XYZ file of C-alpha atoms in Angstrom:
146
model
C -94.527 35.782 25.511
C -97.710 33.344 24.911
C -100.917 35.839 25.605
C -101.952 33.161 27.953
C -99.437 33.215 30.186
C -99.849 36.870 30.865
C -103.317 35.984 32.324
C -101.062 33.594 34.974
C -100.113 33.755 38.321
C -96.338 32.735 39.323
C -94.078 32.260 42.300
C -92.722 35.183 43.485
C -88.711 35.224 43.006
C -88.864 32.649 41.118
C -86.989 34.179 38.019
C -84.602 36.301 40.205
C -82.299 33.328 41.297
C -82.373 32.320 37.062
C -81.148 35.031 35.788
C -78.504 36.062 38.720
C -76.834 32.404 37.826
C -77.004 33.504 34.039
C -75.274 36.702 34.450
C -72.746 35.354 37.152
C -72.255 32.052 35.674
C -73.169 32.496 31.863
C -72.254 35.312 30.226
C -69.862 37.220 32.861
C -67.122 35.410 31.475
C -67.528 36.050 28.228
C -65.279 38.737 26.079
C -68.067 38.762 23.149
C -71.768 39.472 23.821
C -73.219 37.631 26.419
C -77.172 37.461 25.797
C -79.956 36.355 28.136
C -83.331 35.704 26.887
C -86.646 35.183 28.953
C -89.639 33.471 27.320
C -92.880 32.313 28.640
C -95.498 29.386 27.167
C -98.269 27.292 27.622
C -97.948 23.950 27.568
C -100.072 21.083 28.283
C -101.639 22.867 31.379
C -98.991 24.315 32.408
C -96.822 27.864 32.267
C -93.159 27.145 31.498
C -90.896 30.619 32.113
C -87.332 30.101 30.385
C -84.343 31.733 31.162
C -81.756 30.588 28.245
C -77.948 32.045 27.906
C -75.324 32.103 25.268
C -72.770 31.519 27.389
C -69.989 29.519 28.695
C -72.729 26.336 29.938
C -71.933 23.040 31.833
C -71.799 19.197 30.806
C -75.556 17.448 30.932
C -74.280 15.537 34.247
C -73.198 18.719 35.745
C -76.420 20.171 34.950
C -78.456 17.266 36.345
C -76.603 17.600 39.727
C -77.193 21.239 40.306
C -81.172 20.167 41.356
C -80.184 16.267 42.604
C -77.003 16.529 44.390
C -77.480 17.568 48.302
C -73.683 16.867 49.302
C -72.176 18.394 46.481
C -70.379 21.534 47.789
C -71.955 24.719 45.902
C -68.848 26.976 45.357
C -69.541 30.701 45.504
C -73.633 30.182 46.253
C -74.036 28.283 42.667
C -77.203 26.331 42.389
C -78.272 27.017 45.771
C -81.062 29.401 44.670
C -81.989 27.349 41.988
C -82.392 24.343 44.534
C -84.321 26.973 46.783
C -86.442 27.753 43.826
C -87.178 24.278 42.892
C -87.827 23.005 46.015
C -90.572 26.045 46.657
C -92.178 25.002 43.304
C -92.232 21.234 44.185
C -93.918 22.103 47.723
C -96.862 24.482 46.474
C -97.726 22.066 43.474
C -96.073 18.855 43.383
C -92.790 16.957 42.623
C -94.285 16.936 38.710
C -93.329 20.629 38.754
C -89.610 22.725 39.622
C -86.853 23.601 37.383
C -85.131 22.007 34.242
C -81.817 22.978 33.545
C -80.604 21.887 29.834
C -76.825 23.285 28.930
C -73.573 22.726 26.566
C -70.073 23.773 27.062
C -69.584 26.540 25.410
C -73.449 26.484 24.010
C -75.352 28.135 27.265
C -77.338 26.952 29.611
C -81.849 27.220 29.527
C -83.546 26.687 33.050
C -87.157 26.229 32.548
C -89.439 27.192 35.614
C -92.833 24.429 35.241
C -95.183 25.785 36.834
C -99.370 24.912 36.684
C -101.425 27.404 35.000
C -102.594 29.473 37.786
C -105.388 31.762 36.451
C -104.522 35.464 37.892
C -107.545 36.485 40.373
C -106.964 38.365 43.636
C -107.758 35.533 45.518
C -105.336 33.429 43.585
C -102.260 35.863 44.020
C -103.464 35.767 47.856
C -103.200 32.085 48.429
C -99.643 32.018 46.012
C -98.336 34.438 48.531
C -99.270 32.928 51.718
C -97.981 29.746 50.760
C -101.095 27.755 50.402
C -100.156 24.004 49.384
C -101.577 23.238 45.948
C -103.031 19.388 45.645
C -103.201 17.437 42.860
C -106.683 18.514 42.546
C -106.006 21.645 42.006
C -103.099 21.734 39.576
C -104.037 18.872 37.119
C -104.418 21.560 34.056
C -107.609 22.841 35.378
C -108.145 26.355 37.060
C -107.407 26.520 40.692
C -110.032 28.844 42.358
C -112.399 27.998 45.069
């Protein structure tokens, strides 16, 4: 985990929804050892959380409608949290934010959660938690505090 990121305020339940679809849908399956791994960076102003399985994965156009298909019938709740998740994410801080989903068949899937760096003050976690609405001001790399 990137020291920086530990100084960072996220989403709450925002990693939950990840790695519920990686055990249900990744590695369940699997007669070897499944493995999740979580990982956290900086990047270019922002915090990027991944959640990246070894197991059974999806096509890249299956993956790409998971976040962009609304009539597409989720069987057994799949993708619904992450669309919950994304859509949170793309409220509080813009459409430049949310989820990327990258996956193989038979590879394993890695949703990233792009977030803005969020410096972690009291007042910070406060306005995260009551939903305050991030502008562009706010979230273009520099820190958001009054």
């Amino acid at each position: 985990m990137d020291a920086a990121v530990e100084t960072c305020c996220t989403v709450k339940l925002v990693l939950q929804p990840i790695l519920e679809n990686a055990i249900n849908y990744g590695v369940s399956a699997m007669d070897d050892c499944g493995e999740i791994k979580v990982t956290g960076r900086q990047e270019n102003g922002m915090v990027i959380l991944s959640v990246t399985d070894n197991g059974v994965g999806m096509t890249g156009e299956e993956a790409e409608l998971i976040l962009t298909d609304s009539s597409r019938v989720h069987k057994h709740g799949s993708g619904v949290g992450l669309v919950n998740v994304n859509n949170r994410i793309q409220i509080l801080f813009g459409k430049e934010y949310g989820l990327v989903i990258e996956s193989e068949p038979d590879e394993g899937t890695k949703v990233s959660v792009r977030i803005p760096m969020v410096p972690y003050t009291e007042e910070n976690r406060k306005k995260l938690e009551e939903g305050h609405v991030f502008g562009p001001e706010e979230t273009s790399g520099r820190h958001i505090q009054d």
